[in-house]
XYZ file of C-alpha atoms in Angstrom:
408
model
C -60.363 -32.541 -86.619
C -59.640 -33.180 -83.031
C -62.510 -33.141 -80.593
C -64.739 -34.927 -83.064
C -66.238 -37.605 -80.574
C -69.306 -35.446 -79.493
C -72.814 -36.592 -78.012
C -75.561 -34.555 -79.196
C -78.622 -33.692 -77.385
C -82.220 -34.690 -78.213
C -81.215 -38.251 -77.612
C -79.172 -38.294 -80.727
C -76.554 -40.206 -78.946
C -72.633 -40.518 -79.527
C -71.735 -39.162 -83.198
C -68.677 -38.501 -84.790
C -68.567 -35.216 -86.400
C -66.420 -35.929 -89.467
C -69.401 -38.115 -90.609
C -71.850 -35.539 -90.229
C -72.901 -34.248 -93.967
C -72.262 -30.958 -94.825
C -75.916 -29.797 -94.548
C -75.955 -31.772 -90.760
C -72.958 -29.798 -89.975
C -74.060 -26.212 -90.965
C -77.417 -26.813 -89.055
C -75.554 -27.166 -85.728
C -73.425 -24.728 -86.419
C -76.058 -22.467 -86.614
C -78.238 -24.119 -83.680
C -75.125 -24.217 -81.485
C -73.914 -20.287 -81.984
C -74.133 -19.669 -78.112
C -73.080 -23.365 -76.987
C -73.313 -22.756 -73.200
C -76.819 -21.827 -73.394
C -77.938 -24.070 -75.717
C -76.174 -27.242 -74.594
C -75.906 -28.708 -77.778
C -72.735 -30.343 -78.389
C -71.240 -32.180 -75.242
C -67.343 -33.609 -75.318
C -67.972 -37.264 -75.692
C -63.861 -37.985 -74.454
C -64.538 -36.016 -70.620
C -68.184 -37.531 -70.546
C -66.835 -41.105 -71.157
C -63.413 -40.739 -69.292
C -64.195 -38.546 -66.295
C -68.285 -38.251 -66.128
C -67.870 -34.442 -66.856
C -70.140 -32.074 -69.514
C -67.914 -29.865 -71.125
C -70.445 -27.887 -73.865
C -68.556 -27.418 -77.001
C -68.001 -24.279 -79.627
C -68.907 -25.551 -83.287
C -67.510 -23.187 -86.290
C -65.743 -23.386 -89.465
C -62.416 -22.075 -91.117
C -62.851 -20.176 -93.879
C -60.732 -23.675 -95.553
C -64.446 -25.057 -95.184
C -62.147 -27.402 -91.553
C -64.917 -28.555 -89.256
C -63.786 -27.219 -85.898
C -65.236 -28.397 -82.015
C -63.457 -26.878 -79.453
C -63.846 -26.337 -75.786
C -64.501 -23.101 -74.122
C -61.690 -20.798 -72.738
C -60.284 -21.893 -69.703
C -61.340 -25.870 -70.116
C -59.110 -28.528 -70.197
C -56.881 -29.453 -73.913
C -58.220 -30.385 -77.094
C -58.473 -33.997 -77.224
C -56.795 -35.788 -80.135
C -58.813 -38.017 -83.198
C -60.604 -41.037 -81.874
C -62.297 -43.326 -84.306
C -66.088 -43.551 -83.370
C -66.149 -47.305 -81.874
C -68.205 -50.033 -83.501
C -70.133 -52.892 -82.419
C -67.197 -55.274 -84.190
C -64.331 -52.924 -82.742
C -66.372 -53.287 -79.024
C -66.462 -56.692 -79.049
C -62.901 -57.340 -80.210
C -61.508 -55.431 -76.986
C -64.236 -57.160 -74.951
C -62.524 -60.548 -76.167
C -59.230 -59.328 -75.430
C -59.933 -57.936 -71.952
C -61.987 -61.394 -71.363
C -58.832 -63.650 -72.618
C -56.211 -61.120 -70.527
C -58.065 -61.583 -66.933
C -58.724 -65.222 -67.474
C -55.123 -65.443 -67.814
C -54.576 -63.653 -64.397
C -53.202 -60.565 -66.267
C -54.948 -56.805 -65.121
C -57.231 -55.012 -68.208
C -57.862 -51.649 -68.382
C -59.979 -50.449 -71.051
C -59.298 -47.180 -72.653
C -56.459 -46.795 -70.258
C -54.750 -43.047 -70.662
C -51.891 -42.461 -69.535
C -50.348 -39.121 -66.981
C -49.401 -37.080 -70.123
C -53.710 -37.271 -70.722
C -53.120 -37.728 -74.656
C -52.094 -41.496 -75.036
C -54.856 -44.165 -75.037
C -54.809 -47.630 -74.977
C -58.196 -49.869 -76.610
C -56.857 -51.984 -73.634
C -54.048 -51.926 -71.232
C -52.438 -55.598 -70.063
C -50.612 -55.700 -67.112
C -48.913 -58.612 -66.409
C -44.648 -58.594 -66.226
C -44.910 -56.286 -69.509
C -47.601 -53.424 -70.152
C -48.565 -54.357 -73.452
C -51.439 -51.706 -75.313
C -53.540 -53.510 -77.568
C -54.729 -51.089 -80.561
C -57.400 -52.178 -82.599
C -57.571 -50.959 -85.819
C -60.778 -50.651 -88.004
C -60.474 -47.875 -90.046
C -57.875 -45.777 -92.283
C -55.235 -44.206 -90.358
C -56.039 -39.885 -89.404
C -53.225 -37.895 -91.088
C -51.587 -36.245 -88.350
C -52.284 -39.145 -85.812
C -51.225 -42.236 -87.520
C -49.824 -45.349 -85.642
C -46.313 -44.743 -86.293
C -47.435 -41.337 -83.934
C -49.285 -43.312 -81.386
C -46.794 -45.784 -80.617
C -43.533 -43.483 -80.264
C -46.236 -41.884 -77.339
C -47.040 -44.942 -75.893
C -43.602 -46.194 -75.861
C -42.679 -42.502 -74.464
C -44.927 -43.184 -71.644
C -43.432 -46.428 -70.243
C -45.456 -48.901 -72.000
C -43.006 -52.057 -73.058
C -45.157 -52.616 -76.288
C -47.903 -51.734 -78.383
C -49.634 -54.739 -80.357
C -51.846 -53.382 -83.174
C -54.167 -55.423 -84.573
C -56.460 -55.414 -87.801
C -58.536 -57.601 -89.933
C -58.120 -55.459 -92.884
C -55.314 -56.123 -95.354
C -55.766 -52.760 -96.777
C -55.332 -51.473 -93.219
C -52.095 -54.028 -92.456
C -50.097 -53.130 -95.983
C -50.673 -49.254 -95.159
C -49.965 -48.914 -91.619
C -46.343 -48.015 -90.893
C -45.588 -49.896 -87.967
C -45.798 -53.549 -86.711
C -48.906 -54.955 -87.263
C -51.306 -58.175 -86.380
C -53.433 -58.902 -89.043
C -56.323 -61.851 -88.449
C -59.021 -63.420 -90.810
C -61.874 -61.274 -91.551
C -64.830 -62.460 -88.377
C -68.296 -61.531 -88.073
C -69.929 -59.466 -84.511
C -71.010 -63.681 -83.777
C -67.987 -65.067 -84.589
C -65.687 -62.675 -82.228
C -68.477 -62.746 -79.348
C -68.127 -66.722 -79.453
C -64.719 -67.799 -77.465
C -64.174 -71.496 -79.137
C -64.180 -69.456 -82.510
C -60.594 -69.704 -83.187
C -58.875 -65.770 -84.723
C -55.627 -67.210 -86.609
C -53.496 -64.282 -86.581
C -52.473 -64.169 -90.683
C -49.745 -62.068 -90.797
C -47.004 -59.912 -88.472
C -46.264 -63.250 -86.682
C -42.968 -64.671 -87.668
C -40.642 -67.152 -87.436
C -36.668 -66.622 -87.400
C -34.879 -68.777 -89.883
C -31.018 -69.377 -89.235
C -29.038 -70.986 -91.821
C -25.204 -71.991 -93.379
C -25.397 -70.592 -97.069
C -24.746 -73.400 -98.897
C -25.923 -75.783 -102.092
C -26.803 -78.123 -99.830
C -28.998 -75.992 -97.493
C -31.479 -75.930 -99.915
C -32.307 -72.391 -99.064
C -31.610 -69.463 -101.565
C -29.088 -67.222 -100.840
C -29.908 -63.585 -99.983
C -26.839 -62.564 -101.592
C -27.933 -64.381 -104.784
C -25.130 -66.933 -105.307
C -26.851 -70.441 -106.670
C -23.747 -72.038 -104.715
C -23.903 -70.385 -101.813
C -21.585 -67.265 -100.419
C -21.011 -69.401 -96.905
C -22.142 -67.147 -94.850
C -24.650 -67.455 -91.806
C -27.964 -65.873 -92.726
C -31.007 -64.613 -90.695
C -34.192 -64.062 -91.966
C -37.762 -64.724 -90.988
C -41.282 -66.617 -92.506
C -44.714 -66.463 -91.447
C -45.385 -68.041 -88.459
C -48.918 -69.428 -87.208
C -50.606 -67.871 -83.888
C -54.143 -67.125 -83.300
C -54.991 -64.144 -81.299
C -56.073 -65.696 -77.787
C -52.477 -67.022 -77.468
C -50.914 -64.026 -78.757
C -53.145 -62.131 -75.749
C -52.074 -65.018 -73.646
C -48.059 -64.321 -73.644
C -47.819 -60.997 -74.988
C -47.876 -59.605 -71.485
C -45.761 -62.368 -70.064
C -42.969 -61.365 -71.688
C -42.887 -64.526 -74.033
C -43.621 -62.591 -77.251
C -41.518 -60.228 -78.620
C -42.166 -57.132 -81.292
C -39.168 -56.473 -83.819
C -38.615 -53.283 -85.147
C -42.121 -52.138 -83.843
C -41.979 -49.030 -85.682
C -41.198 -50.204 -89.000
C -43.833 -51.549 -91.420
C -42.013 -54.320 -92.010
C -41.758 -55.459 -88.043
C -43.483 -58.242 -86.604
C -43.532 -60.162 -83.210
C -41.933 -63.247 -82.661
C -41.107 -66.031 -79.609
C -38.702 -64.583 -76.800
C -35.734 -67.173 -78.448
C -36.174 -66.258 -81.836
C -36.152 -62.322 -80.786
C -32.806 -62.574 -79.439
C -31.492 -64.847 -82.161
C -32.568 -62.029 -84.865
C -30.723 -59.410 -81.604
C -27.953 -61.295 -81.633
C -27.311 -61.522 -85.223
C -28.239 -57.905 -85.865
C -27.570 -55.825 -82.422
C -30.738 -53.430 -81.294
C -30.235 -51.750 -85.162
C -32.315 -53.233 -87.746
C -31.109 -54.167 -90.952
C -32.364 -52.070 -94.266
C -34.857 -54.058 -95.803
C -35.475 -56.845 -93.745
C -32.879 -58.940 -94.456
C -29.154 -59.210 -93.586
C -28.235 -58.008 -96.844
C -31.166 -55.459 -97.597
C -32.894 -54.449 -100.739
C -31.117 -55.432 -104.207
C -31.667 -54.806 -108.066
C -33.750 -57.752 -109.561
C -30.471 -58.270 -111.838
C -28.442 -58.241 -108.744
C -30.636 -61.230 -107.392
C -30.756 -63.360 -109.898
C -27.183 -62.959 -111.472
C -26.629 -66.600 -112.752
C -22.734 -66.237 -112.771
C -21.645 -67.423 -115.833
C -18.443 -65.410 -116.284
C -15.461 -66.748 -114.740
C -15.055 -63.460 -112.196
C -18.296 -64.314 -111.041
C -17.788 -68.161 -111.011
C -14.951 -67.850 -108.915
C -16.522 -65.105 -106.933
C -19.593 -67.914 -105.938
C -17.204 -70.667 -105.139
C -15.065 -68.505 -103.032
C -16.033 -68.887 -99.135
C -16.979 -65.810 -97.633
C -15.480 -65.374 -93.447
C -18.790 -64.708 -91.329
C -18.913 -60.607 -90.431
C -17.536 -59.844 -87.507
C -20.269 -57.598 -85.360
C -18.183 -54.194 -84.751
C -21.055 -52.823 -82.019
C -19.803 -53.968 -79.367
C -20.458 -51.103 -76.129
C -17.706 -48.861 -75.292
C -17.969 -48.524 -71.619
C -19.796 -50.503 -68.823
C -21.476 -50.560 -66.363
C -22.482 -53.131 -63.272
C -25.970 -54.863 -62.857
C -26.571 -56.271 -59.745
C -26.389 -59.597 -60.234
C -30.010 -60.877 -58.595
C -30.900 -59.889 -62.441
C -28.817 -62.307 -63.760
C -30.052 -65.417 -60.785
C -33.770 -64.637 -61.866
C -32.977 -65.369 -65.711
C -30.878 -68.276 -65.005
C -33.855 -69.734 -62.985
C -36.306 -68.877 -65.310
C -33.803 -70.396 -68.294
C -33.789 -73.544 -65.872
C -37.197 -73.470 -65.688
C -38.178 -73.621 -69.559
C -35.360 -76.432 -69.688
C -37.606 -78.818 -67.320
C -40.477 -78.786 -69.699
C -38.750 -80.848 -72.916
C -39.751 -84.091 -71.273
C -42.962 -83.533 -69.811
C -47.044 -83.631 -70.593
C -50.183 -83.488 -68.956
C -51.039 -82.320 -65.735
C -46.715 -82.024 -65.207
C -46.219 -80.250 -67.934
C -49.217 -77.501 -66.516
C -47.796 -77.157 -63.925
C -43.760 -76.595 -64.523
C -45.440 -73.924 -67.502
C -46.847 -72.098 -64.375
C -43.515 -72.383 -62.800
C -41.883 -70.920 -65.905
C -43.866 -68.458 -66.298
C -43.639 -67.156 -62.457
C -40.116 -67.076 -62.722
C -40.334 -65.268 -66.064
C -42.749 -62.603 -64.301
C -40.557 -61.915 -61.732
C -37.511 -61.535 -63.740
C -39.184 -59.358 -65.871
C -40.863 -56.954 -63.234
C -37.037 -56.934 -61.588
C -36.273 -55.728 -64.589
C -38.533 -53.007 -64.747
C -37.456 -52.217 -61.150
C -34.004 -51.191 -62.107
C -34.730 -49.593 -65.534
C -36.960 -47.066 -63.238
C -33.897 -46.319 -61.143
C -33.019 -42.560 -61.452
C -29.236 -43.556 -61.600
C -30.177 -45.686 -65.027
C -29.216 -44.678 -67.761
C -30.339 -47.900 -69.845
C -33.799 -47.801 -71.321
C -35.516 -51.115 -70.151
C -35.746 -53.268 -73.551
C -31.618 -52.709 -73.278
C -31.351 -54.116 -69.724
C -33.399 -56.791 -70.524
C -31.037 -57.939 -73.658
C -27.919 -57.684 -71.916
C -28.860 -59.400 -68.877
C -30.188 -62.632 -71.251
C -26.442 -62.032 -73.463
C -24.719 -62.110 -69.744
C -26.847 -65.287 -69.254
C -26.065 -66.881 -72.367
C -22.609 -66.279 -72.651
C -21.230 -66.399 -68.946
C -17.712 -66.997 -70.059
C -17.352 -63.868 -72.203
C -14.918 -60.290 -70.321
C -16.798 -60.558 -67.237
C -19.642 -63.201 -65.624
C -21.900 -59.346 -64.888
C -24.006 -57.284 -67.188
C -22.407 -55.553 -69.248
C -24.271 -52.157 -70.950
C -23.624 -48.936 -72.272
C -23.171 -46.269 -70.160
């Protein structure tokens, strides 16, 4: 049902239709049959948004589908919105709280030009990140995986979604933040801490051998000697996350896949530069194999010898075709923010404060450079790709040419 965020007259308040029982529902329809002159049913989304009363139209389908619609000649149909609660409220009110404090711009319920995509809250700082949070079971027809391809459509770097439901977390089809269960007290109170439990991870690098002590994703007890990537949980609690999210200093991987998660700026480009802007099947360098496949002990000689045989690394085949030149002020402002980060290894205290605030100026103003020349009409780059290469150009200065190097 779109439209299904109404308020009701007779000081009834802010309702969501869906909820309505079936008896509820075929009273208004009746009450409502000439909704202009009755003034009934009033759009909750252009009350809220715009301080406009749009009167609605109530009927059903002969399928028994609730329908609220506006009247000829009024602006769109508005899409599903989840009726917010008092836990869901004060959530984004933490959020927006921990965002300003930081120095970073909140705007709740921000839409964006296309009028259709909404954020819970909109951080500004050198990314535009939308926190979602999520309280209820996914709509059909307007699921996450839905809502973030629009928000990413409409220039928004990344969407973090957030629940503290793991039925909500292991069903939702996209990268997802997923805290300890709080109560209303416990989320109003800002020394409680919210550990983020899952979609936070850590990127593990390793040489595949017996002496590792890691398992092989390959499933060779002796190692295969190759270099693997893969990732485990990683601890975070959702101030901090709110805290760097916008600076640029955490990541999302594979945002929407259900098995992405966010992750530090270094260990994003470790997993980029292992697997290019693709993302493995399965989660894994290797992706999904057959339980016999995994744990094949290797007792035959063909397979003995196929254990103890090294393996050469893969060679990455995906490298760009043709190039194109970045001005090279992209690549000074990374350098100096790389330079920056360096000068914190020794440091505490008050020092260390302040060379973080350096840091993170320098990483702002890379970042919204960035931005700058992604939004170029001559671009052709998206900005996530920009941002890669011009880290790869700073990483590896002495590879075909000291400039960025993209895809055309």
């Amino acid at each position: 049902m779109h439209n299904n965020l109404i308020y009701l007259t007779a000081d009834r308040g802010k309702v969501d239709a869906t909820q309505l029982s079936d008896i509820e529902w075929a009273r208004l329809v009746v009450d409502n049959r000439d909704s202009t002159r009755r003034r009934l049913v009033k759009c909750a989304w252009c009350w809220d948004e715009d301080r406009v009363t749009h009167w609605m139209k109530t009927y059903s389908r002969r399928n028994g589908t609730r329908v609220i619609a506006h009247q000829a000649g009024e602006i769109a149909d508005h899409p599903y919105q989840a009726l917010e609660s008092d836990e869901h409220k004060a959530y984004c009110d933490r959020v927006e709280r921990v965002g300003v404090t930081e120095g970073f711009q909140a705007r709740r319920e921000a839409r964006a030009d296309d009028g259709r995509t909404r954020s819970d809250v909109l951080l500004i700082g050198a990314r535009h990140v939308s926190y979602e949070m999520q309280h209820s079971p996914f709509k059909q027809g307007y699921g996450a995986r839905e809502r973030t391809r629009r928000s990413l459509a409409a220039k928004r770097d990344a969407v973090a979604w957030h629940t503290d439901s793991s039925i909500i977390a292991n069903g939702a089809k996209v990268a997802m933040l997923r805290s300890n269960q709080a109560r209303l007290p416990q989320i109003e109170n800002p020394r409680y801490q919210l550990r983020i439990l899952g979609g936070y991870r850590e990127v593990l690098v390793w040489d595949c051998t017996a002496r590792e002590g890691h398992r092989c994703l390959k499933g060779r007890y002796s190692g295969c000697g190759a270099t693997h990537v893969d990732t485990q949980p990683s601890a975070i609690t959702l101030d901090d996350f709110i805290r760097q999210a916008p600076a640029g200093l955490v990541l999302p991987v594979r945002p929407l896949d259900r098995l992405g998660f966010w992750t530090t700026t270094h260990d994003h480009q470790i997993w980029v530069d292992h697997f290019g802007e693709a993302s493995p099947p399965g989660g894994s360098g290797v992706g999904p194999q057959r339980q016999s496949e995994r744990q094949s002990d290797g007792h035959s000689r063909r397979t003995a010898a196929k254990d103890h045989a090294p393996v050469a690394p893969q060679q990455r085949t995906d490298r760009p075709q043709a190039v194109t030149r970045i001005p090279d002020e992209l690549i000074h402002l990374q350098r100096s923010a790389v330079e920056e980060r360096a000068q914190l290894a020794d440091l505490d205290g008050e020092a260390y404060d302040a060379q973080w605030k350096a840091w993170r100026t320098a990483a702002e103003d890379f970042h919204a450079a960035v931005t700058d020349y992604a939004a170029q009409g001559d671009v052709s780059m998206s900005r996530y790709e920009v941002e890669q290469a011009v880290k790869n150009a700073v990483r590896h200065p002495d590879q075909e040419t000291k400039a960025l190097l993209l895809r055309a």
